[in-house]
mmCIF file of C-alpha atoms in Angstrom:
data_model
loop_
_atom_site.group_PDB
_atom_site.id
_atom_site.type_symbol
_atom_site.label_atom_id
_atom_site.label_comp_id
_atom_site.label_asym_id
_atom_site.label_seq_id
_atom_site.Cartn_x
_atom_site.Cartn_y
_atom_site.Cartn_z
ATOM 1 C CA MET A 1 27.643 6.357 3.963
ATOM 2 C CA ASP A 2 26.222 9.872 3.684
ATOM 3 C CA PRO A 3 24.703 11.543 6.798
ATOM 4 C CA LYS A 4 21.099 11.280 5.559
ATOM 5 C CA THR A 5 21.392 7.535 5.004
ATOM 6 C CA SER A 6 23.094 7.057 8.364
ATOM 7 C CA THR A 7 20.327 9.008 10.122
ATOM 8 C CA CYS A 8 17.564 7.047 8.388
ATOM 9 C CA LEU A 9 19.148 3.704 9.217
ATOM 10 C CA GLU A 10 19.644 4.669 12.864
ATOM 11 C CA ALA A 11 15.951 5.591 13.108
ATOM 12 C CA VAL A 12 14.986 2.280 11.468
ATOM 13 C CA ARG A 13 17.130 0.369 13.937
ATOM 14 C CA ARG A 14 15.451 2.136 16.850
ATOM 15 C CA ILE A 15 11.986 1.380 15.502
ATOM 16 C CA ALA A 16 12.878 -2.305 15.061
ATOM 17 C CA ASP A 17 14.420 -2.461 18.543
ATOM 18 C CA MET A 18 11.310 -0.862 20.034
ATOM 19 C CA LEU A 19 9.025 -3.353 18.301
ATOM 20 C CA CYS A 20 11.127 -6.277 19.511
ATOM 21 C CA ALA A 21 11.150 -4.896 23.066
ATOM 22 C CA THR A 22 7.370 -4.342 23.190
ATOM 23 C CA ALA A 23 6.279 -7.606 21.539
ATOM 24 C CA ILE A 24 4.009 -9.715 23.745
ATOM 25 C CA TRP A 25 4.972 -13.384 23.381
ATOM 26 C CA ASP A 26 2.915 -16.470 24.111
ATOM 27 C CA ARG A 27 4.007 -18.836 26.863
ATOM 28 C CA ASP A 28 5.985 -21.001 24.394
ATOM 29 C CA ASN A 29 7.796 -17.967 22.897
ATOM 30 C CA ARG A 30 6.659 -18.970 19.412
ATOM 31 C CA SER A 31 4.205 -16.243 18.436
ATOM 32 C CA CYS A 32 3.853 -12.598 19.416
ATOM 33 C CA ASN A 33 1.543 -9.611 19.123
ATOM 34 C CA TRP A 34 1.372 -5.922 20.040
ATOM 35 C CA ILE A 35 -1.254 -3.611 21.508
ATOM 36 C CA GLY A 36 -2.236 -0.789 19.179
ATOM 37 C CA ALA A 37 -4.907 1.852 18.705
ATOM 38 C CA SER A 38 -7.828 0.903 16.480
ATOM 39 C CA PRO A 39 -7.429 2.417 12.991
ATOM 40 C CA LEU A 40 -9.274 5.584 11.965
ATOM 41 C CA ALA A 41 -11.740 5.435 14.868
ATOM 42 C CA SER A 42 -13.230 8.663 16.233
ATOM 43 C CA VAL A 43 -12.575 7.333 19.747
ATOM 44 C CA PRO A 44 -9.522 5.050 19.435
ATOM 45 C CA THR A 45 -9.547 1.888 21.515
ATOM 46 C CA LEU A 46 -6.586 -0.284 22.445
ATOM 47 C CA ARG A 47 -6.557 -3.874 21.245
ATOM 48 C CA PRO A 48 -4.209 -6.601 19.958
ATOM 49 C CA LEU A 49 -3.303 -6.317 16.293
ATOM 50 C CA GLY A 50 -5.272 -8.243 13.701
ATOM 51 C CA PHE A 51 -3.603 -10.473 11.119
ATOM 52 C CA ASP A 52 -3.785 -8.119 8.126
ATOM 53 C CA LEU A 53 -1.081 -6.407 6.072
ATOM 54 C CA TYR A 54 -2.557 -2.894 6.236
ATOM 55 C CA ASN A 55 -2.456 -2.226 9.973
ATOM 56 C CA GLY A 56 -1.878 -5.620 11.567
ATOM 57 C CA LEU A 57 0.656 -8.344 12.192
ATOM 58 C CA GLY A 58 1.394 -8.997 8.520
ATOM 59 C CA GLY A 59 2.701 -5.469 8.056
ATOM 60 C CA VAL A 60 4.803 -5.501 11.239
ATOM 61 C CA ALA A 61 6.292 -8.840 10.207
ATOM 62 C CA LEU A 62 7.147 -7.425 6.773
ATOM 63 C CA PHE A 63 8.981 -4.444 8.255
ATOM 64 C CA LEU A 64 10.954 -6.581 10.711
ATOM 65 C CA ALA A 65 11.962 -8.947 7.913
ATOM 66 C CA ALA A 66 13.207 -5.937 5.923
ATOM 67 C CA ALA A 67 15.081 -4.676 8.991
ATOM 68 C CA HIS A 68 16.707 -8.091 9.336
ATOM 69 C CA ALA A 69 17.759 -7.935 5.687
ATOM 70 C CA ALA A 70 19.299 -4.504 6.339
ATOM 71 C CA PHE A 71 21.060 -5.184 9.661
ATOM 72 C CA GLY A 72 21.289 -8.974 9.989
ATOM 73 C CA ARG A 73 20.108 -8.959 13.603
ATOM 74 C CA PRO A 74 18.648 -12.354 14.586
ATOM 75 C CA GLN A 75 16.023 -10.846 16.916
ATOM 76 C CA TYR A 76 14.435 -9.005 13.999
ATOM 77 C CA ALA A 77 13.961 -12.249 12.062
ATOM 78 C CA GLU A 78 12.757 -14.105 15.174
ATOM 79 C CA THR A 79 10.166 -11.436 15.977
ATOM 80 C CA SER A 80 9.052 -11.231 12.338
ATOM 81 C CA ILE A 81 8.435 -14.986 12.282
ATOM 82 C CA GLY A 82 6.704 -14.804 15.688
ATOM 83 C CA ALA A 83 4.347 -12.136 14.353
ATOM 84 C CA LEU A 84 3.687 -14.169 11.222
ATOM 85 C CA ARG A 85 2.880 -17.282 13.267
ATOM 86 C CA ALA A 86 0.436 -15.274 15.390
ATOM 87 C CA ALA A 87 -1.161 -13.859 12.261
ATOM 88 C CA HIS A 88 -1.756 -17.310 10.743
ATOM 89 C CA LEU A 89 -3.140 -18.664 14.035
ATOM 90 C CA GLN A 90 -5.509 -15.723 14.262
ATOM 91 C CA ALA A 91 -6.604 -16.014 10.618
ATOM 92 C CA HIS A 92 -7.417 -19.708 11.068
ATOM 93 C CA SER A 93 -9.497 -18.981 14.179
ATOM 94 C CA VAL A 94 -11.998 -16.524 12.651
ATOM 95 C CA PRO A 95 -14.808 -17.164 10.138
ATOM 96 C CA VAL A 96 -14.425 -16.480 6.439
ATOM 97 C CA SER A 97 -15.340 -12.863 5.665
ATOM 98 C CA PRO A 98 -16.038 -10.771 2.516
ATOM 99 C CA SER A 99 -12.657 -9.060 2.948
ATOM 100 C CA ASP A 100 -10.633 -12.280 2.723
ATOM 101 C CA LEU A 101 -9.750 -11.650 -0.945
ATOM 102 C CA SER A 102 -8.110 -8.365 0.014
ATOM 103 C CA ILE A 103 -4.357 -7.992 -0.253
ATOM 104 C CA PHE A 104 -4.374 -5.306 2.449
ATOM 105 C CA GLU A 105 -7.171 -6.438 4.778
ATOM 106 C CA GLY A 106 -7.730 -10.148 4.212
ATOM 107 C CA ARG A 107 -6.303 -13.633 4.460
ATOM 108 C CA PHE A 108 -5.076 -13.532 0.889
ATOM 109 C CA GLY A 109 -2.869 -10.591 1.881
ATOM 110 C CA LEU A 110 -1.457 -12.680 4.721
ATOM 111 C CA HIS A 111 -0.497 -15.436 2.246
ATOM 112 C CA PHE A 112 0.984 -12.776 -0.020
ATOM 113 C CA VAL A 113 3.136 -11.170 2.682
ATOM 114 C CA THR A 114 4.241 -14.601 3.928
ATOM 115 C CA GLY A 115 5.728 -15.201 0.490
ATOM 116 C CA LEU A 116 7.573 -11.859 0.571
ATOM 117 C CA ILE A 117 8.946 -12.528 4.045
ATOM 118 C CA GLY A 118 10.057 -16.017 3.078
ATOM 119 C CA ARG A 119 12.189 -14.446 0.360
ATOM 120 C CA MET A 120 13.683 -11.816 2.691
ATOM 121 C CA LEU A 121 14.648 -14.082 5.587
ATOM 122 C CA ASP A 122 17.334 -16.702 5.672
ATOM 123 C CA ALA A 123 15.414 -18.378 8.508
ATOM 124 C CA PRO A 124 12.362 -20.557 7.792
ATOM 125 C CA ALA A 125 9.042 -18.689 7.722
ATOM 126 C CA PRO A 126 5.570 -20.315 7.794
ATOM 127 C CA SER A 127 5.135 -22.138 4.506
ATOM 128 C CA ILE A 128 2.455 -21.462 1.914
ATOM 129 C CA ALA A 129 0.492 -24.363 0.419
ATOM 130 C CA LEU A 130 -0.961 -23.683 -3.020
ATOM 131 C CA PRO A 131 -4.124 -25.728 -2.284
ATOM 132 C CA ASP A 132 -4.788 -23.500 0.764
ATOM 133 C CA VAL A 133 -4.433 -20.372 -1.355
ATOM 134 C CA LEU A 134 -6.667 -21.733 -4.104
ATOM 135 C CA HIS A 135 -9.291 -22.864 -1.580
ATOM 136 C CA LEU A 136 -9.331 -19.403 0.021
ATOM 137 C CA LEU A 137 -9.664 -17.712 -3.355
ATOM 138 C CA ALA A 138 -12.443 -20.058 -4.434
ATOM 139 C CA GLN A 139 -14.343 -19.284 -1.238
ATOM 140 C CA GLY A 140 -13.799 -15.550 -1.618
ATOM 141 C CA THR A 141 -14.799 -15.284 -5.254
ATOM 142 C CA GLY A 142 -17.897 -17.381 -4.606
ATOM 143 C CA ARG A 143 -19.229 -14.876 -2.054
ATOM 144 C CA PRO A 144 -20.143 -11.179 -2.341
ATOM 145 C CA HIS A 145 -16.920 -9.188 -2.284
ATOM 146 C CA SER A 146 -15.524 -5.730 -2.909
ATOM 147 C CA LEU A 147 -13.875 -4.728 -6.171
ATOM 148 C CA ASP A 148 -11.365 -2.062 -5.118
ATOM 149 C CA VAL A 149 -7.627 -2.131 -4.403
ATOM 150 C CA MET A 150 -7.921 -1.731 -0.650
ATOM 151 C CA ALA A 151 -10.503 -4.369 0.198
ATOM 152 C CA GLY A 152 -11.334 -6.255 -2.964
ATOM 153 C CA SER A 153 -10.505 -7.982 -6.204
ATOM 154 C CA ALA A 154 -8.478 -5.183 -7.855
ATOM 155 C CA GLY A 155 -5.966 -5.598 -5.031
ATOM 156 C CA THR A 156 -6.227 -9.379 -5.310
ATOM 157 C CA ILE A 157 -5.202 -9.135 -8.973
ATOM 158 C CA LEU A 158 -2.081 -7.192 -8.011
ATOM 159 C CA GLY A 159 -1.163 -9.846 -5.468
ATOM 160 C CA LEU A 160 -1.878 -12.763 -7.788
ATOM 161 C CA LEU A 161 0.441 -11.335 -10.452
ATOM 162 C CA ASN A 162 3.260 -10.777 -7.945
ATOM 163 C CA PHE A 163 2.913 -13.869 -5.799
ATOM 164 C CA GLU A 164 5.910 -15.475 -4.117
ATOM 165 C CA PRO A 165 7.104 -18.141 -4.723
ATOM 166 C CA HIS A 166 7.177 -17.544 -8.459
ATOM 167 C CA GLY A 167 6.045 -21.087 -9.233
ATOM 168 C CA PHE A 168 2.552 -20.260 -7.981
ATOM 169 C CA ARG A 169 1.961 -17.562 -10.598
ATOM 170 C CA MET A 170 1.052 -19.822 -13.529
ATOM 171 C CA HIS A 171 -1.723 -21.314 -11.388
ATOM 172 C CA LEU A 172 -3.050 -17.907 -10.328
ATOM 173 C CA ALA A 173 -2.912 -15.879 -13.562
ATOM 174 C CA ALA A 174 -6.170 -17.329 -14.932
ATOM 175 C CA LEU A 175 -8.006 -16.361 -11.749
ATOM 176 C CA ALA A 176 -6.577 -12.837 -12.002
ATOM 177 C CA SER A 177 -8.027 -12.541 -15.502
ATOM 178 C CA ARG A 178 -11.445 -13.700 -14.297
ATOM 179 C CA LEU A 179 -11.391 -11.049 -11.576
ATOM 180 C CA GLY A 180 -10.472 -8.449 -14.209
ATOM 181 C CA GLU A 181 -13.449 -9.525 -16.304
ATOM 182 C CA GLU A 182 -15.654 -9.102 -13.241
ATOM 183 C CA ILE A 183 -14.329 -5.562 -12.724
ATOM 184 C CA LEU A 184 -15.084 -4.658 -16.332
ATOM 185 C CA GLY A 185 -18.548 -6.183 -16.042
ATOM 186 C CA GLN A 186 -19.393 -3.956 -13.054
ATOM 187 C CA ALA A 187 -18.242 -0.680 -14.686
ATOM 188 C CA GLU A 188 -20.749 2.062 -15.457
ATOM 189 C CA ALA A 189 -20.492 4.708 -18.169
ATOM 190 C CA ARG A 190 -19.784 8.064 -16.503
ATOM 191 C CA GLY A 191 -18.276 11.276 -17.844
ATOM 192 C CA GLY A 192 -17.150 9.744 -21.107
ATOM 193 C CA GLY A 193 -15.384 6.906 -19.321
ATOM 194 C CA PHE A 194 -15.849 4.033 -16.859
ATOM 195 C CA ALA A 195 -16.517 4.391 -13.151
ATOM 196 C CA TRP A 196 -17.567 2.202 -10.248
ATOM 197 C CA PRO A 197 -20.066 3.633 -7.708
ATOM 198 C CA PRO A 198 -18.820 3.408 -4.117
ATOM 199 C CA ARG A 199 -21.366 0.873 -2.928
ATOM 200 C CA THR A 200 -20.576 -1.332 -5.905
ATOM 201 C CA ILE A 201 -16.841 -1.105 -5.471
ATOM 202 C CA ASN A 202 -16.829 -1.355 -1.652
ATOM 203 C CA GLY A 203 -19.903 -1.353 0.569
ATOM 204 C CA ALA A 204 -17.945 0.293 3.400
ATOM 205 C CA VAL A 205 -17.322 3.457 1.335
ATOM 206 C CA SER A 206 -20.045 6.080 1.726
ATOM 207 C CA GLY A 207 -21.549 8.327 -0.930
ATOM 208 C CA THR A 208 -22.934 7.824 -4.408
ATOM 209 C CA VAL A 209 -20.364 9.585 -6.619
ATOM 210 C CA PRO A 210 -17.683 7.276 -8.098
ATOM 211 C CA LEU A 211 -14.314 8.079 -6.540
ATOM 212 C CA CYS A 212 -10.966 9.127 -7.942
ATOM 213 C CA GLY A 213 -7.697 7.783 -6.589
ATOM 214 C CA LEU A 214 -5.933 4.534 -5.856
ATOM 215 C CA SER A 215 -7.480 2.862 -2.826
ATOM 216 C CA HIS A 216 -11.191 2.918 -3.733
ATOM 217 C CA GLY A 217 -11.310 4.792 -7.035
ATOM 218 C CA ALA A 218 -10.661 4.914 -10.745
ATOM 219 C CA SER A 219 -6.858 4.863 -10.589
ATOM 220 C CA GLY A 220 -6.853 1.678 -8.546
ATOM 221 C CA MET A 221 -9.102 -0.077 -11.019
ATOM 222 C CA ALA A 222 -6.979 1.181 -13.910
ATOM 223 C CA VAL A 223 -3.749 -0.126 -12.345
ATOM 224 C CA SER A 224 -5.160 -3.640 -11.919
ATOM 225 C CA LEU A 225 -6.423 -3.666 -15.513
ATOM 226 C CA LEU A 226 -3.102 -2.362 -16.843
ATOM 227 C CA ARG A 227 -1.153 -5.119 -15.108
ATOM 228 C CA LEU A 228 -3.531 -7.689 -16.531
ATOM 229 C CA PHE A 229 -2.994 -6.182 -19.975
ATOM 230 C CA GLU A 230 0.788 -6.433 -19.549
ATOM 231 C CA ARG A 231 0.587 -10.103 -18.594
ATOM 232 C CA SER A 232 -2.173 -11.233 -20.987
ATOM 233 C CA GLY A 233 -2.077 -8.767 -23.914
ATOM 234 C CA ARG A 234 -5.898 -8.655 -23.854
ATOM 235 C CA ALA A 235 -7.050 -5.383 -25.414
ATOM 236 C CA GLU A 236 -10.214 -5.118 -23.314
ATOM 237 C CA PHE A 237 -8.146 -4.652 -20.161
ATOM 238 C CA LEU A 238 -6.220 -1.759 -21.734
ATOM 239 C CA ALA A 239 -9.457 -0.209 -22.995
ATOM 240 C CA GLY A 240 -10.998 -0.497 -19.526
ATOM 241 C CA ALA A 241 -7.999 1.215 -17.917
ATOM 242 C CA ARG A 242 -8.151 4.064 -20.433
ATOM 243 C CA SER A 243 -11.860 4.501 -19.739
ATOM 244 C CA ALA A 244 -11.227 4.659 -15.970
ATOM 245 C CA PHE A 245 -8.607 7.355 -16.550
ATOM 246 C CA ARG A 246 -11.038 9.341 -18.718
ATOM 247 C CA TYR A 247 -13.547 9.445 -15.865
ATOM 248 C CA GLU A 248 -10.866 10.609 -13.463
ATOM 249 C CA GLU A 249 -9.575 13.293 -15.821
ATOM 250 C CA GLN A 250 -12.985 14.937 -16.150
ATOM 251 C CA ALA A 251 -13.155 15.180 -12.332
ATOM 252 C CA PHE A 252 -9.905 17.206 -12.136
ATOM 253 C CA ASP A 253 -10.534 20.682 -10.701
ATOM 254 C CA PRO A 254 -8.203 23.366 -12.146
ATOM 255 C CA GLN A 255 -9.059 25.735 -9.283
ATOM 256 C CA LEU A 256 -7.927 23.197 -6.739
ATOM 257 C CA GLY A 257 -5.035 22.128 -8.932
ATOM 258 C CA SER A 258 -5.925 18.608 -7.901
ATOM 259 C CA TRP A 259 -8.608 15.946 -7.844
ATOM 260 C CA PRO A 260 -11.463 16.505 -5.360
ATOM 261 C CA ASP A 261 -12.249 14.136 -2.543
ATOM 262 C CA LEU A 262 -15.571 12.834 -3.810
ATOM 263 C CA ARG A 263 -16.294 11.094 -0.513
ATOM 264 C CA ALA A 264 -16.982 14.538 0.953
ATOM 265 C CA ALA A 265 -20.399 16.174 1.179
ATOM 266 C CA THR A 266 -19.232 18.720 -1.350
ATOM 267 C CA ALA A 267 -17.101 17.786 -4.339
ATOM 268 C CA ALA A 268 -15.252 21.105 -3.955
ATOM 269 C CA GLN A 269 -13.263 19.810 -0.982
ATOM 270 C CA ARG A 270 -9.676 18.811 -1.652
ATOM 271 C CA GLY A 271 -8.729 15.353 -0.521
ATOM 272 C CA PHE A 272 -5.600 14.095 1.198
ATOM 273 C CA ASP A 273 -3.498 14.366 -1.994
ATOM 274 C CA ALA A 274 -1.918 11.193 -0.693
ATOM 275 C CA TRP A 275 -1.386 7.568 -1.674
ATOM 276 C CA CYS A 276 -4.856 6.416 -0.685
ATOM 277 C CA HIS A 277 -6.929 9.303 -2.015
ATOM 278 C CA GLY A 278 -5.868 12.091 -4.360
ATOM 279 C CA ALA A 279 -2.799 13.089 -6.286
ATOM 280 C CA GLY A 280 -0.254 10.712 -4.769
ATOM 281 C CA GLY A 281 -2.032 7.515 -5.771
ATOM 282 C CA ILE A 282 -3.052 9.017 -9.113
ATOM 283 C CA ALA A 283 0.631 9.722 -9.808
ATOM 284 C CA ILE A 284 1.490 6.073 -9.105
ATOM 285 C CA ALA A 285 -1.265 4.929 -11.499
ATOM 286 C CA ARG A 286 -0.001 7.166 -14.299
ATOM 287 C CA LEU A 287 3.600 6.028 -13.810
ATOM 288 C CA GLN A 288 2.282 2.488 -14.303
ATOM 289 C CA ALA A 289 0.373 3.649 -17.400
ATOM 290 C CA MET A 290 3.518 5.167 -18.911
ATOM 291 C CA ARG A 291 5.036 1.693 -18.906
ATOM 292 C CA SER A 292 1.926 -0.241 -19.940
ATOM 293 C CA ASP A 293 0.207 2.050 -22.449
ATOM 294 C CA ILE A 294 2.957 3.069 -24.870
ATOM 295 C CA LEU A 295 0.672 4.791 -27.403
ATOM 296 C CA LEU A 296 -0.560 7.247 -24.770
ATOM 297 C CA ARG A 297 2.732 7.473 -22.889
ATOM 298 C CA ASP A 298 3.139 11.245 -23.396
ATOM 299 C CA HIS A 299 -0.387 11.924 -22.174
ATOM 300 C CA HIS A 300 0.086 9.763 -19.089
ATOM 301 C CA ARG A 301 3.391 11.501 -18.425
ATOM 302 C CA SER A 302 1.670 14.905 -18.494
ATOM 303 C CA VAL A 303 -0.945 13.801 -15.951
ATOM 304 C CA ALA A 304 1.750 12.127 -13.831
ATOM 305 C CA ILE A 305 3.726 15.372 -13.665
ATOM 306 C CA THR A 306 0.634 17.320 -12.574
ATOM 307 C CA ALA A 307 -0.119 14.732 -9.890
ATOM 308 C CA LEU A 308 3.489 14.604 -8.701
ATOM 309 C CA GLU A 309 3.736 18.382 -8.481
ATOM 310 C CA ARG A 310 0.661 18.419 -6.250
ATOM 311 C CA THR A 311 2.083 15.529 -4.204
ATOM 312 C CA HIS A 312 5.307 17.520 -3.808
ATOM 313 C CA GLU A 313 3.303 20.529 -2.567
ATOM 314 C CA ALA A 314 1.536 18.258 -0.073
ATOM 315 C CA LEU A 315 4.917 16.914 1.070
ATOM 316 C CA CYS A 316 6.186 20.447 1.690
ATOM 317 C CA GLU A 317 3.034 21.249 3.691
ATOM 318 C CA SER A 318 3.365 18.032 5.678
ATOM 319 C CA ILE A 319 6.991 18.661 6.651
ATOM 320 C CA ASP A 320 6.100 22.106 8.019
ATOM 321 C CA SER A 321 2.912 21.089 9.829
ATOM 322 C CA PRO A 322 3.052 20.612 13.615
ATOM 323 C CA GLN A 323 0.018 18.298 13.237
ATOM 324 C CA ARG A 324 1.535 16.175 10.507
ATOM 325 C CA ASP A 325 0.868 12.495 10.049
ATOM 326 C CA GLU A 326 4.082 10.648 9.167
ATOM 327 C CA GLY A 327 2.792 7.295 7.927
ATOM 328 C CA LEU A 328 2.810 5.535 4.561
ATOM 329 C CA CYS A 329 -0.880 5.698 3.707
ATOM 330 C CA HIS A 330 -1.472 9.454 3.858
ATOM 331 C CA GLY A 331 1.539 10.904 5.634
ATOM 332 C CA THR A 332 4.978 12.405 5.162
ATOM 333 C CA ILE A 333 6.884 9.195 4.454
ATOM 334 C CA GLY A 334 4.326 7.980 1.921
ATOM 335 C CA LEU A 335 4.388 11.329 0.105
ATOM 336 C CA ALA A 336 8.194 11.332 0.112
ATOM 337 C CA GLU A 337 8.358 7.819 -1.328
ATOM 338 C CA ILE A 338 5.965 8.744 -4.153
ATOM 339 C CA CYS A 339 8.030 11.842 -4.968
ATOM 340 C CA ARG A 340 11.246 9.795 -4.875
ATOM 341 C CA ILE A 341 9.882 7.192 -7.294
ATOM 342 C CA GLY A 342 8.275 9.735 -9.612
ATOM 343 C CA GLY A 343 11.252 12.068 -9.585
ATOM 344 C CA ARG A 344 13.593 9.234 -10.511
ATOM 345 C CA MET A 345 11.340 7.845 -13.233
ATOM 346 C CA LEU A 346 10.603 11.233 -14.815
ATOM 347 C CA SER A 347 14.066 12.742 -14.168
ATOM 348 C CA VAL A 348 12.733 15.580 -11.984
ATOM 349 C CA PRO A 349 15.650 16.427 -9.654
ATOM 350 C CA THR A 350 13.759 19.295 -7.980
ATOM 351 C CA PHE A 351 11.843 16.784 -5.857
ATOM 352 C CA SER A 352 14.984 15.411 -4.192
ATOM 353 C CA PRO A 353 15.670 18.175 -1.621
ATOM 354 C CA LYS A 354 12.242 17.881 -0.011
ATOM 355 C CA VAL A 355 12.375 14.072 -0.135
ATOM 356 C CA ASP A 356 15.690 14.193 1.733
ATOM 357 C CA GLN A 357 14.342 16.794 4.167
ATOM 358 C CA ALA A 358 11.258 14.701 4.888
ATOM 359 C CA ALA A 359 13.330 11.593 5.596
ATOM 360 C CA ALA A 360 15.734 13.538 7.818
ATOM 361 C CA THR A 361 12.959 15.338 9.723
ATOM 362 C CA VAL A 362 11.095 12.143 10.548
ATOM 363 C CA ALA A 363 14.260 10.166 11.327
ATOM 364 C CA GLU A 364 15.707 12.880 13.562
ATOM 365 C CA GLY A 365 12.467 13.118 15.529
ATOM 366 C CA ILE A 366 12.599 9.382 16.212
ATOM 367 C CA ILE A 367 16.275 9.499 17.209
ATOM 368 C CA ASP A 368 16.075 12.642 19.352
ATOM 369 C CA MET A 369 12.820 12.038 21.227
ATOM 370 C CA GLY A 370 11.453 8.691 20.154
ATOM 371 C CA GLU A 371 8.739 10.782 18.508
ATOM 372 C CA PHE A 372 6.442 9.412 15.842
ATOM 373 C CA ARG A 373 3.301 11.097 14.553
ATOM 374 C CA ASP A 374 0.995 8.617 12.925
ATOM 375 C CA TRP A 375 -2.335 10.321 13.557
ATOM 376 C CA PRO A 376 -2.747 13.743 15.241
ATOM 377 C CA GLY A 377 -4.158 13.337 18.737
ATOM 378 C CA ASP A 378 -3.135 9.701 19.249
ATOM 379 C CA VAL A 379 -1.666 8.961 22.665
ATOM 380 C CA VAL A 380 -0.428 5.463 21.775
ATOM 381 C CA ALA A 381 1.694 4.739 18.717
ATOM 382 C CA ARG A 382 0.332 2.337 16.142
ATOM 383 C CA PRO A 383 2.713 -0.558 15.395
ATOM 384 C CA GLY A 384 1.270 -1.278 11.913
ATOM 385 C CA LEU A 385 2.442 -0.746 8.351
ATOM 386 C CA MET A 386 0.192 1.695 6.519
ATOM 387 C CA LEU A 387 -0.907 3.762 9.537
ATOM 388 C CA GLY A 388 1.953 3.153 11.932
ATOM 389 C CA ILE A 389 5.567 2.980 12.943
ATOM 390 C CA SER A 390 6.402 -0.150 10.914
ATOM 391 C CA GLY A 391 5.479 1.712 7.739
ATOM 392 C CA VAL A 392 7.661 4.657 8.725
ATOM 393 C CA GLY A 393 10.578 2.277 9.253
ATOM 394 C CA TYR A 394 9.875 0.479 5.972
ATOM 395 C CA GLY A 395 9.681 3.794 4.123
ATOM 396 C CA LEU A 396 12.908 5.069 5.682
ATOM 397 C CA LEU A 397 14.686 1.901 4.556
ATOM 398 C CA SER A 398 13.495 2.544 1.016
ATOM 399 C CA LEU A 399 14.429 6.241 1.161
ATOM 400 C CA SER A 400 17.902 5.255 2.370
ATOM 401 C CA GLY A 401 18.446 3.296 -0.854
ATOM 402 C CA MET A 402 17.482 -0.265 0.091
ATOM 403 C CA ARG A 403 15.615 -2.120 -2.664
ATOM 404 C CA LEU A 404 12.384 -3.446 -1.177
ATOM 405 C CA PRO A 405 9.031 -4.588 -2.576
ATOM 406 C CA SER A 406 7.336 -1.180 -2.720
ATOM 407 C CA VAL A 407 4.008 -0.877 -0.940
ATOM 408 C CA VAL A 408 3.189 2.482 -2.535
ATOM 409 C CA THR A 409 3.627 1.091 -6.078
ATOM 410 C CA LEU A 410 1.529 -1.934 -5.083
ATOM 411 C CA PHE A 411 4.556 -4.242 -5.127
ATOM 412 C CA GLU A 412 5.665 -3.440 -8.666
ATOM 413 C CA SER A 413 8.910 -1.886 -9.903
ATOM 414 C CA PHE A 414 8.718 0.821 -12.560
ATOM 415 C CA ALA A 415 12.485 0.844 -13.126
#
């Protein structure tokens, strides 16, 4: 085992041990939770984790299941299952909400991650009943809901097409197609392509200018349509994805060398250049397009290289910043994972040194001082996946060479 891999795995083990040690169990020792800071709040508050995949119990359970697969320690599996039980109890105790279709924020995401964990663990996890999933989806699609990857039906499509166990997929593919048709029906002609205004795509996103990027923007819509095209062969899904990319391409700012953050008051402001907004997520979308859209493969490759080069620059800046965020969503580990995947797929070896440096820098900080930087200014670490320590551990496992369902590629392999 090379030193970098050994360092990453030691940091992962310490993260998993810390999560097991700080879990708060119920009186029967069957379910557990953690106290974390509220996500992205101007004045963070401390509260028990919710049930979701993005920053809640589902994501912590996923990381601990992966850690069990890596190390075989029974306490990792036990705590993963305890977190999953707590998540399902919590989900059943709250009313149905517009976000329940979401793979990252809703109950559908909890069903999705339960399937992944069931595959990872050799101990029994909470079971999934197809009628429960179908009932949830019927409720969600019958109510007003978002359309984007993060909170809505574009993300639902990605989950439906990658659902575990595999036997469910034939029952869910038709629903995925109907959600794709809904996405196409809500598109507006903008800039020679298709776009989705923020309040159409997700009422929680501010502004009036349609966004670029993966989480709430054109790339996210394109990815869902491309995966539908791969599975169904329906030309309208491919055409819709191409139109979304055309809108995004006309927004590219050569002076910035990147795509602007169109949530901002001025479109001249550069965004995160990360997975959620900006070049990182756009790179992931174009890597998907290289596989799905063979006729335009060279064009998608060109855009992917531009996006990856900017993501690599952002990774270099993140490593050197004393205020860096280290998480998966818009931090060092997420940037490193995107560069690792893109560099391997496009045979760009120049990305590897900084990817290795990023992994080593984050891992060494955890080993030496127990340090983890998930959001500058936080005084309490976040346990969760996309904004917290579980995501750092999950990313370090992937960077050390372990094959895991990739969060940053939206659970798809481009190999």
